[in-house]
Tab-separated table of C-alpha atoms and ligand atoms in Angstrom:
chain	number	residue	atom	x	y	z
Y	1	UNK	CA	58.452	40.166	44.806
Y	2	UNK	CA	56.388	37.746	42.774
Y	3	UNK	CA	53.370	36.285	44.505
Y	4	UNK	CA	53.486	32.552	44.974
Y	5	UNK	CA	50.743	31.056	42.842
Y	6	UNK	CA	47.979	29.655	45.022
Y	7	UNK	CA	45.255	27.825	43.100
Y	8	UNK	CA	42.794	27.927	46.007
Y	9	UNK	CA	42.935	31.216	47.876
Y	10	UNK	CA	40.440	31.366	50.756
Y	11	UNK	CA	40.354	35.100	51.222
Y	12	UNK	CA	42.070	37.999	49.531
Y	13	UNK	CA	45.494	38.704	50.978
Y	14	UNK	CA	45.632	41.626	53.333
Y	15	UNK	CA	42.483	40.986	55.317
Y	16	UNK	CA	44.506	38.876	57.742
Y	17	UNK	CA	41.682	37.043	59.384
Y	18	UNK	CA	42.709	34.681	62.164
Y	19	UNK	CA	42.870	31.066	60.988
Y	20	UNK	CA	40.327	29.838	63.552
Y	21	UNK	CA	37.816	32.473	62.458
Y	22	UNK	CA	38.209	31.315	58.861
Y	23	UNK	CA	37.590	27.745	59.974
Y	24	UNK	CA	34.401	28.768	61.726
Y	25	UNK	CA	33.412	30.652	58.566
Y	26	UNK	CA	33.869	27.527	56.447
Y	27	UNK	CA	31.641	25.607	58.836
Y	28	UNK	CA	29.070	28.389	58.720
Y	29	UNK	CA	29.140	28.249	54.908
Y	30	UNK	CA	28.140	24.589	55.062
Y	31	UNK	CA	25.362	25.337	57.541
Y	32	UNK	CA	23.952	27.978	55.213
Y	33	UNK	CA	23.694	26.013	51.974
Y	34	UNK	CA	20.092	24.932	52.235
Y	35	UNK	CA	18.877	28.311	53.460
Y	36	UNK	CA	20.641	30.013	50.556
Y	37	UNK	CA	18.814	27.863	48.029
Y	38	UNK	CA	15.512	28.991	49.535
Y	39	UNK	CA	16.631	32.634	49.517
Y	40	UNK	CA	17.521	32.351	45.822
Y	41	UNK	CA	14.090	30.931	45.014
Y	42	UNK	CA	12.324	33.805	46.714
Y	43	UNK	CA	14.615	36.317	44.987
Y	44	UNK	CA	13.860	34.823	41.595
Y	45	UNK	CA	10.123	34.970	42.175
Y	46	UNK	CA	10.265	38.542	43.419
Y	47	UNK	CA	12.559	39.562	40.577
Y	48	UNK	CA	9.997	38.269	38.087
Y	49	UNK	CA	7.266	40.133	39.939
Y	50	UNK	CA	9.198	43.396	39.661
Y	51	UNK	CA	10.003	42.888	35.977
Y	52	UNK	CA	6.349	42.146	35.222
Y	53	UNK	CA	5.256	45.362	36.912
Y	54	UNK	CA	7.768	47.388	34.888
Y	55	UNK	CA	6.450	45.839	31.677
Y	56	UNK	CA	2.749	46.125	32.597
Y	57	UNK	CA	3.095	49.818	33.361
Y	58	UNK	CA	5.235	50.534	30.307
Y	59	UNK	CA	8.137	52.085	32.157
Y	60	UNK	CA	9.816	54.240	29.523
Y	61	UNK	CA	13.085	56.070	29.125
Y	62	UNK	CA	11.096	59.235	29.783
Y	63	UNK	CA	9.991	57.897	33.169
Y	64	UNK	CA	13.597	57.894	34.300
Y	65	UNK	CA	13.915	61.638	33.762
Y	66	UNK	CA	12.984	63.915	36.608
Y	67	UNK	CA	11.078	67.128	37.058
Y	68	UNK	CA	11.617	70.379	38.915
Y	69	UNK	CA	9.369	73.011	40.446
Y	70	UNK	CA	5.884	71.846	41.396
Y	71	UNK	CA	6.310	68.625	39.494
Y	72	UNK	CA	2.809	68.594	37.986
Y	73	UNK	CA	2.352	65.774	35.507
Y	74	UNK	CA	5.573	64.017	36.480
Y	75	UNK	CA	5.014	60.830	34.523
Y	76	UNK	CA	8.006	59.065	36.019
Y	77	UNK	CA	6.766	59.684	39.546
Y	78	UNK	CA	3.198	58.596	38.813
Y	79	UNK	CA	4.271	55.476	36.921
Y	80	UNK	CA	6.629	54.504	39.735
Y	81	UNK	CA	3.711	54.729	42.168
Y	82	UNK	CA	1.751	52.298	39.979
Y	83	UNK	CA	4.687	49.913	39.514
Y	84	UNK	CA	5.400	49.898	43.226
Y	85	UNK	CA	1.745	49.296	44.075
Y	86	UNK	CA	1.612	46.281	41.775
Y	87	UNK	CA	4.786	44.825	43.268
Y	88	UNK	CA	3.383	45.221	46.780
Y	89	UNK	CA	0.042	43.750	45.759
Y	90	UNK	CA	-1.649	47.034	46.614
Y	91	UNK	CA	-4.157	49.207	44.780
Y	92	UNK	CA	-2.072	52.316	45.074
Y	93	UNK	CA	1.188	53.700	46.416
Y	94	UNK	CA	3.123	56.867	47.090
Y	95	UNK	CA	6.860	56.539	46.516
Y	96	UNK	CA	8.735	59.732	47.210
Y	97	UNK	CA	12.332	60.800	47.607
Y	98	UNK	CA	11.162	63.670	49.792
Y	99	UNK	CA	9.872	61.342	52.467
Y	100	UNK	CA	12.954	61.716	54.641
Y	101	UNK	CA	12.958	58.375	56.462
Y	102	UNK	CA	10.912	55.398	57.531
Y	103	UNK	CA	9.767	57.267	60.612
Y	104	UNK	CA	8.594	60.131	58.427
Y	105	UNK	CA	6.654	57.781	56.141
Y	106	UNK	CA	4.977	56.174	59.162
Y	107	UNK	CA	4.209	59.612	60.579
Y	108	UNK	CA	2.607	60.780	57.337
Y	109	UNK	CA	0.396	57.702	57.309
Y	110	UNK	CA	-0.607	57.967	60.969
Y	111	UNK	CA	-1.451	61.668	60.742
Y	112	UNK	CA	-3.108	61.098	57.390
Y	113	UNK	CA	-5.436	58.426	58.708
Y	114	UNK	CA	-6.161	59.424	62.317
Y	115	UNK	CA	-8.340	62.266	63.596
Y	116	UNK	CA	-8.871	63.854	67.003
Y	117	UNK	CA	-10.748	61.439	69.246
Y	118	UNK	CA	-9.545	58.384	67.324
Y	119	UNK	CA	-7.534	55.643	68.949
Y	120	UNK	CA	-4.558	53.751	67.624
Y	121	UNK	CA	-3.693	50.316	69.024
Y	122	UNK	CA	-0.317	48.708	68.559
Y	123	UNK	CA	-0.869	44.971	68.271
Y	124	UNK	CA	2.793	44.036	68.523
Y	125	UNK	CA	3.841	45.619	71.791
Y	126	UNK	CA	6.031	48.698	71.960
Y	127	UNK	CA	6.633	50.208	68.543
Y	128	UNK	CA	10.065	51.077	67.131
Y	129	UNK	CA	11.929	53.638	69.269
Y	130	UNK	CA	11.462	56.631	66.987
Y	131	UNK	CA	7.677	56.132	66.962
Y	132	UNK	CA	7.455	56.826	70.696
Y	133	UNK	CA	7.826	60.545	70.183
Y	134	UNK	CA	5.489	60.507	67.188
Y	135	UNK	CA	2.767	58.872	69.273
Y	136	UNK	CA	3.563	61.046	72.306
Y	137	UNK	CA	4.836	58.358	74.652
Y	138	UNK	CA	8.132	60.111	75.344
Y	139	UNK	CA	9.574	63.606	75.220
Y	140	UNK	CA	7.666	66.887	74.996
Y	141	UNK	CA	4.631	65.486	73.126
Y	142	UNK	CA	4.726	68.695	71.089
Y	143	UNK	CA	3.250	67.961	67.675
Y	144	UNK	CA	2.676	64.302	68.512
Y	145	UNK	CA	-0.505	62.315	67.922
Y	146	UNK	CA	-1.281	62.780	71.646
Y	147	UNK	CA	-0.972	66.545	71.175
Y	148	UNK	CA	-3.742	66.284	68.562
Y	149	UNK	CA	-5.966	64.292	70.892
Y	150	UNK	CA	-5.351	60.909	69.356
Y	151	UNK	CA	-5.359	58.048	71.848
Y	152	UNK	CA	-2.976	55.152	72.016
Y	153	UNK	CA	-2.971	51.694	73.532
Y	154	UNK	CA	-0.785	48.690	73.030
Y	155	UNK	CA	-1.247	44.969	73.311
Y	156	UNK	CA	1.838	43.495	74.922
Y	157	UNK	CA	3.450	40.511	73.302
Y	158	UNK	CA	3.370	37.175	75.096
Y	159	UNK	CA	6.500	36.201	77.071
Y	160	UNK	CA	7.668	34.347	73.953
Y	161	UNK	CA	7.418	37.577	71.969
Y	162	UNK	CA	4.354	36.443	70.035
Y	163	UNK	CA	1.215	38.498	69.388
Y	164	UNK	CA	-1.445	37.980	72.039
Y	165	UNK	CA	-4.429	37.155	69.842
Y	166	UNK	CA	-7.001	36.968	72.667
Y	167	UNK	CA	-6.083	40.411	73.929
Y	168	UNK	CA	-5.947	41.838	70.413
Y	169	UNK	CA	-9.538	40.739	69.975
Y	170	UNK	CA	-10.540	42.820	73.033
Y	171	UNK	CA	-8.395	45.898	72.514
Y	172	UNK	CA	-9.239	46.670	68.878
Y	173	UNK	CA	-12.907	47.285	69.704
Y	174	UNK	CA	-13.517	51.003	69.388
Y	175	UNK	CA	-10.113	51.691	67.820
Y	176	UNK	CA	-9.659	53.362	64.448
Y	177	UNK	CA	-6.279	51.954	63.512
Y	178	UNK	CA	-4.373	48.812	64.393
Y	179	UNK	CA	-0.623	48.978	64.074
Y	180	UNK	CA	1.601	46.000	63.362
Y	181	UNK	CA	5.380	46.079	63.247
Y	182	UNK	CA	6.700	43.296	61.055
Y	183	UNK	CA	10.362	43.606	61.941
Y	184	UNK	CA	11.881	43.048	65.366
Y	185	UNK	CA	13.277	46.592	65.398
Y	186	UNK	CA	15.529	47.126	68.410
Y	187	UNK	CA	14.024	44.245	70.323
Y	188	UNK	CA	14.593	40.535	70.624
Y	189	UNK	CA	11.102	39.399	69.777
Y	190	UNK	CA	10.810	37.436	66.541
Y	191	UNK	CA	9.980	39.264	63.343
Y	192	UNK	CA	6.611	38.420	61.827
Y	193	UNK	CA	6.261	36.333	58.725
Y	194	UNK	CA	3.497	37.359	56.344
Y	195	UNK	CA	1.379	34.441	57.509
Y	196	UNK	CA	1.837	35.552	61.126
Y	197	UNK	CA	0.631	39.007	60.054
Y	198	UNK	CA	-2.398	37.336	58.449
Y	199	UNK	CA	-3.349	35.745	61.759
Y	200	UNK	CA	-3.212	39.063	63.579
Y	201	UNK	CA	-5.217	40.804	60.851
Y	202	UNK	CA	-7.846	38.100	61.071
Y	203	UNK	CA	-8.194	38.593	64.823
Y	204	UNK	CA	-8.316	42.393	64.539
Y	205	UNK	CA	-10.846	42.473	61.709
Y	206	UNK	CA	-12.889	39.731	63.332
Y	207	UNK	CA	-13.455	41.963	66.338
Y	208	UNK	CA	-13.660	45.246	64.434
Y	209	UNK	CA	-14.322	44.901	60.684
Y	210	UNK	CA	-13.871	48.646	60.073
Y	211	UNK	CA	-10.473	48.921	61.664
Y	212	UNK	CA	-7.618	50.117	59.466
Y	213	UNK	CA	-4.691	47.733	59.714
Y	214	UNK	CA	-1.380	49.440	59.106
Y	215	UNK	CA	1.915	47.560	58.925
Y	216	UNK	CA	5.337	49.016	59.569
Y	217	UNK	CA	6.971	46.996	56.798
Y	218	UNK	CA	10.527	48.280	57.365
Y	219	UNK	CA	13.122	45.556	56.666
Y	220	UNK	CA	10.422	43.118	55.552
Y	221	UNK	CA	10.099	43.857	51.830
Y	222	UNK	CA	11.033	40.975	49.508
Y	223	UNK	CA	11.986	38.664	52.350
Y	224	UNK	CA	9.065	36.472	51.292
Y	225	UNK	CA	7.105	36.030	48.075
Y	226	UNK	CA	4.233	38.161	49.327
Y	227	UNK	CA	3.849	41.371	51.319
Y	228	UNK	CA	1.457	42.089	54.215
Y	229	UNK	CA	-1.225	43.470	51.856
Y	230	UNK	CA	-1.781	39.842	50.822
Y	231	UNK	CA	-2.328	39.098	54.515
Y	232	UNK	CA	-5.193	41.579	54.673
Y	233	UNK	CA	-3.327	44.712	55.794
Y	234	UNK	CA	-4.850	47.941	54.478
Y	235	UNK	CA	-1.708	50.003	54.351
Y	236	UNK	CA	2.028	49.256	54.515
Y	237	UNK	CA	4.863	51.687	55.019
Y	238	UNK	CA	8.624	51.586	54.665
Y	239	UNK	CA	11.920	53.278	53.884
Y	240	UNK	CA	13.776	53.371	50.574
Y	241	UNK	CA	17.205	53.217	52.191
Y	242	UNK	CA	16.196	49.824	53.460
Y	243	UNK	CA	14.976	46.882	51.353
Y	244	UNK	CA	12.861	48.338	48.515
Y	245	UNK	CA	15.443	50.947	47.473
Y	246	UNK	CA	17.779	48.109	46.560
Y	247	UNK	CA	20.786	50.042	47.827
Y	248	UNK	CA	20.449	52.408	44.886
Y	249	UNK	CA	17.728	54.840	46.009
Y	250	UNK	CA	19.506	57.678	47.783
Y	251	UNK	CA	16.697	58.546	50.165
Y	252	UNK	CA	12.916	58.281	50.392
Y	253	UNK	CA	10.010	56.266	51.651
Y	254	UNK	CA	6.743	54.720	50.543
Y	255	UNK	CA	3.163	54.188	51.587
Y	256	UNK	CA	1.112	51.511	49.770
Y	257	UNK	CA	-2.418	50.288	50.259
Y	258	UNK	CA	-6.006	50.877	49.264
Y	259	UNK	CA	-6.787	53.800	46.951
Y	260	UNK	CA	-8.858	55.589	49.531
Y	261	UNK	CA	-6.292	55.401	52.335
Y	262	UNK	CA	-3.350	56.284	50.106
Y	263	UNK	CA	-5.246	59.352	48.916
Y	264	UNK	CA	-5.827	60.393	52.514
Y	265	UNK	CA	-2.114	60.044	53.209
Y	266	UNK	CA	-1.316	62.134	50.128
Y	267	UNK	CA	-3.079	65.117	51.713
Y	268	UNK	CA	-0.767	64.855	54.662
Y	269	UNK	CA	2.270	64.244	52.434
Y	270	UNK	CA	1.744	67.602	50.719
Y	271	UNK	CA	-1.471	69.578	51.323
Y	272	UNK	CA	-5.230	69.000	51.292
Y	273	UNK	CA	-6.388	69.612	47.734
Y	274	UNK	CA	-2.922	69.187	46.263
Y	275	UNK	CA	-2.118	65.673	47.425
Y	276	UNK	CA	-0.009	63.561	45.118
Y	277	UNK	CA	-0.236	65.853	42.115
Y	278	UNK	CA	2.636	68.031	43.229
Y	279	UNK	CA	6.106	67.098	44.359
Y	280	UNK	CA	8.879	67.141	41.821
Y	281	UNK	CA	11.167	64.164	41.538
Y	282	UNK	CA	14.334	66.182	40.787
Y	283	UNK	CA	16.774	63.608	39.437
Y	284	UNK	CA	15.738	60.775	41.749
Y	285	UNK	CA	13.359	58.773	39.547
Y	286	UNK	CA	16.017	56.711	37.830
Y	287	UNK	CA	17.583	55.667	41.119
Y	288	UNK	CA	14.241	54.725	42.644
Y	289	UNK	CA	13.299	52.643	39.581
Y	290	UNK	CA	16.677	50.978	39.387
Y	291	UNK	CA	16.707	50.377	43.133
Y	292	UNK	CA	13.303	48.706	43.051
Y	293	UNK	CA	14.452	46.623	40.100
Y	294	UNK	CA	17.515	45.377	41.997
Y	295	UNK	CA	15.798	45.125	45.385
Y	296	UNK	CA	14.849	41.415	45.325
Y	297	UNK	CA	18.466	40.507	44.592
Y	298	UNK	CA	19.863	43.007	47.103
Y	299	UNK	CA	17.518	41.680	49.788
Y	300	UNK	CA	18.691	38.149	48.970
Y	301	UNK	CA	22.294	39.252	49.534
Y	302	UNK	CA	21.305	40.865	52.816
Y	303	UNK	CA	19.450	37.700	53.848
Y	304	UNK	CA	22.482	35.585	53.041
Y	305	UNK	CA	24.692	37.880	55.078
Y	306	UNK	CA	22.147	37.680	57.930
Y	307	UNK	CA	22.009	33.893	57.728
Y	308	UNK	CA	25.796	33.639	57.701
Y	309	UNK	CA	26.015	36.003	60.675
Y	310	UNK	CA	23.650	33.857	62.725
Y	311	UNK	CA	25.538	30.702	61.757
Y	312	UNK	CA	29.019	31.920	62.622
Y	313	UNK	CA	28.132	33.933	65.728
Y	314	UNK	CA	26.155	31.044	67.210
Y	315	UNK	CA	29.115	28.773	66.603
Y	316	UNK	CA	31.382	31.191	68.424
Y	317	UNK	CA	29.152	31.244	71.485
Y	318	UNK	CA	26.850	34.211	70.874
Y	319	UNK	CA	23.145	33.611	70.907
Y	320	UNK	CA	21.377	35.015	67.840
Y	321	UNK	CA	17.792	35.943	67.019
Y	322	UNK	CA	16.680	34.409	64.835
Y	323	UNK	CA	18.767	31.338	65.611
Y	324	UNK	CA	20.101	29.463	62.563
Y	325	UNK	CA	17.239	27.692	60.826
Y	326	UNK	CA	14.472	29.783	62.406
Y	327	UNK	CA	11.939	31.525	60.146
Y	328	UNK	CA	12.713	35.090	59.074
Y	329	UNK	CA	10.329	37.970	58.458
Y	330	UNK	CA	13.081	40.566	58.135
Y	331	UNK	CA	16.765	40.960	57.283
Y	332	UNK	CA	17.992	41.555	60.851
Y	333	UNK	CA	20.140	39.293	62.958
Y	334	UNK	CA	20.291	40.308	66.585
Y	335	UNK	CA	23.497	39.069	68.187
Y	336	UNK	CA	23.541	38.986	71.967
Y	337	UNK	CA	26.960	40.376	72.780
Y	338	UNK	CA	26.716	40.033	76.566
Y	339	UNK	CA	29.003	43.022	77.248
Y	340	UNK	CA	29.454	46.610	76.079
Y	341	UNK	CA	33.080	45.921	75.099
Y	342	UNK	CA	32.071	43.066	72.807
Y	343	UNK	CA	29.388	45.211	71.248
Y	344	UNK	CA	31.702	48.128	70.577
Y	345	UNK	CA	34.485	45.910	69.181
Y	346	UNK	CA	32.019	44.174	66.868
Y	347	UNK	CA	30.625	47.457	65.527
Y	348	UNK	CA	34.099	48.933	65.074
Y	349	UNK	CA	35.123	45.824	63.147
Y	350	UNK	CA	32.079	46.037	60.861
Y	351	UNK	CA	33.074	49.619	60.125
Y	352	UNK	CA	36.633	48.508	59.301
Y	353	UNK	CA	35.188	46.051	56.796
Y	354	UNK	CA	33.008	48.619	55.042
Y	355	UNK	CA	33.573	50.013	51.545
Y	356	UNK	CA	33.185	53.668	52.584
Y	357	UNK	CA	34.782	55.249	55.676
Y	358	UNK	CA	36.510	52.015	56.663
Y	359	UNK	CA	39.149	54.103	58.447
Y	360	UNK	CA	36.616	55.861	60.676
Y	361	UNK	CA	35.924	54.703	64.234
Y	362	UNK	CA	32.266	54.724	65.272
Y	363	UNK	CA	31.541	55.960	68.790
Y	364	UNK	CA	28.358	55.734	70.863
Y	365	UNK	CA	26.231	58.909	70.547
Y	366	UNK	CA	22.852	60.390	71.421
Y	367	UNK	CA	21.035	59.844	68.170
Y	368	UNK	CA	17.849	61.926	67.730
Y	369	UNK	CA	14.719	59.877	68.344
Y	370	UNK	CA	16.436	57.253	70.498
Y	371	UNK	CA	16.285	56.845	74.251
Y	372	UNK	CA	19.776	55.502	74.991
Y	373	UNK	CA	23.157	56.028	73.359
Y	374	UNK	CA	23.524	54.183	70.080
Y	375	UNK	CA	26.653	52.945	68.319
Y	376	UNK	CA	26.351	52.513	64.585
Y	377	UNK	CA	28.702	50.982	62.111
Y	378	UNK	CA	27.663	52.064	58.667
Y	379	UNK	CA	30.318	52.523	56.038
Y	380	UNK	CA	27.634	53.020	53.469
Y	381	UNK	CA	27.329	54.709	50.072
Y	382	UNK	CA	24.154	56.350	51.353
Y	383	UNK	CA	24.399	57.800	54.833
Y	384	UNK	CA	22.436	55.651	57.258
Y	385	UNK	CA	21.340	53.144	54.632
Y	386	UNK	CA	20.816	49.927	56.513
Y	387	UNK	CA	20.266	47.778	53.433
Y	388	UNK	CA	24.033	48.182	53.265
Y	389	UNK	CA	25.977	46.169	55.829
Y	390	UNK	CA	25.433	47.918	59.127
Y	391	UNK	CA	25.414	47.087	62.774
Y	392	UNK	CA	23.734	49.247	65.311
Y	393	UNK	CA	23.238	48.824	68.951
Y	394	UNK	CA	21.612	50.819	71.682
Y	395	UNK	CA	24.003	50.609	74.645
Y	396	UNK	CA	21.573	48.948	76.989
Y	397	UNK	CA	20.711	45.466	78.234
Y	398	UNK	CA	20.988	42.866	76.725
Y	399	UNK	CA	23.796	44.392	74.637
Y	400	UNK	CA	22.457	43.121	71.371
Y	401	UNK	CA	23.994	44.181	68.089
Y	402	UNK	CA	21.417	44.459	65.336
Y	403	UNK	CA	23.167	43.453	62.152
Y	404	UNK	CA	21.574	43.949	58.779
Y	405	UNK	CA	22.204	44.564	55.124
Y	406	UNK	CA	24.944	43.655	52.728
Y	407	UNK	CA	24.662	44.870	49.143
Y	408	UNK	CA	26.624	41.865	47.965
Y	409	UNK	CA	27.133	38.637	49.843
Y	410	UNK	CA	30.919	38.549	49.380
Y	411	UNK	CA	31.343	41.962	50.967
Y	412	UNK	CA	28.714	41.387	53.671
Y	413	UNK	CA	30.375	38.128	54.685
Y	414	UNK	CA	33.814	39.723	54.795
Y	415	UNK	CA	32.430	42.620	56.848
Y	416	UNK	CA	31.321	40.127	59.481
Y	417	UNK	CA	34.725	38.425	59.436
Y	418	UNK	CA	36.389	41.802	59.975
Y	419	UNK	CA	34.079	42.341	62.950
Y	420	UNK	CA	35.154	39.018	64.418
Y	421	UNK	CA	38.802	39.815	63.805
Y	422	UNK	CA	38.409	43.092	65.700
Y	423	UNK	CA	36.723	41.244	68.573
Y	424	UNK	CA	39.570	38.727	68.578
Y	425	UNK	CA	42.210	41.461	68.684
Y	426	UNK	CA	40.354	43.232	71.508
Y	427	UNK	CA	40.166	39.939	73.445
Y	428	UNK	CA	36.399	39.803	73.112
Y	429	UNK	CA	36.378	36.438	71.398
Y	430	UNK	CA	37.272	33.034	72.747
Y	431	UNK	CA	38.551	30.727	70.026
Y	432	UNK	CA	39.292	27.058	70.397
S	501	PLP	C1	14.161	51.573	60.488
S	501	PLP	C2	12.844	51.356	61.080
S	501	PLP	C3	11.963	52.408	61.310
S	501	PLP	C4	12.320	53.840	61.110
S	501	PLP	O1	12.962	54.118	59.953
S	501	PLP	P1	14.012	55.334	59.873
S	501	PLP	O2	14.266	55.400	58.429
S	501	PLP	O3	15.201	54.918	60.672
S	501	PLP	O4	13.334	56.522	60.413
S	501	PLP	C5	10.727	52.107	61.805
S	501	PLP	N1	10.363	50.852	62.083
S	501	PLP	C6	11.206	49.827	61.908
S	501	PLP	C7	10.751	48.452	62.238
S	501	PLP	C8	12.453	50.034	61.392
S	501	PLP	O5	13.272	49.014	61.205
């Protein structure tokens, strides 16, 4: 049967999104216009920054080729480190596919910089879940920082979820390393903008000029025109299957900062004496270069998807953090789902609207490193890549779904509409 010609299709046939959801989406589109213009400006600036770094460091066709074995003299790897450092505004960087995750990158940096008898202070309250076992706050402590005699303290956030500057000033005295988490992680506190990071750094260094300030930069890269190094941080750390891998890097992580500190981390990354000089890149260089090149644009798409999510979910009666119009320091939108059923329906719907494994049903499971069961929707090209549209949620109060990613805006937006459709069909959505 011939299709009837429609000059103005709203969505592709076959998605079958409820009319009232589409109406809410159209309203959300209008709400987003101004924010999108800002996002595009930041993406353009960051894109130029990346291009300039590629040119300045003479990235060559040879750089894209990999190495095997020990990887001595891997020009592609070493040039990528320099390009990445320039983009982050840092003196030096280690960018490696064999850093297995963000948690691993953070662990390398912490063990690289801290020694027995030293103390680490988290300035932004409880760190991300997986760091608890690294620090030795939960579990067996075996192999943790605590196991090596490294102390830990944290400065709780204020009731509004803001850094407590007065207490930071007190607690950093006598500490070796101050730890700042830029992103909200699995919590409802606001993410930190780079200027908010600058304020914390100022307080910490004011009280203790020698303190090393380390920033967990996961989900923050390219959200703004500058990175936390510009705010005075000494070292920043993140994952390549989040923002700076651009959705192209297949795995990996990075550590960027001052020459001296990055060198120290390199001895923990491989071995004392060997450091950064070994570690073959296999065939990963090209993907890491290309991912970094695309990252500002990919992050813009993720930010648009995040902004749209906050706009439409708020409209439909679900409180979001950040709320529409609030400042963003990361790509996450936390949606307060109120009930387990809502949460599960939403995540299942996101999965249904994913490019890979759309036919699979996510179930809550005991994910390693996490305290409660977690449900994750991630129909991603790279397993677990949360720069791709993903929604994860620990099944605990306040039943928040943490939504992030979206390689392209069209697909990220439709993924969210599929999630709403699933909620509607499971009677988890009231429409008027
Ligand atoms: C994702 C994330 C981590 C850990 O990264 P993994 O790659 O999941 O190990 C740490 N901190 C924050 C804020 C994160 O978002």
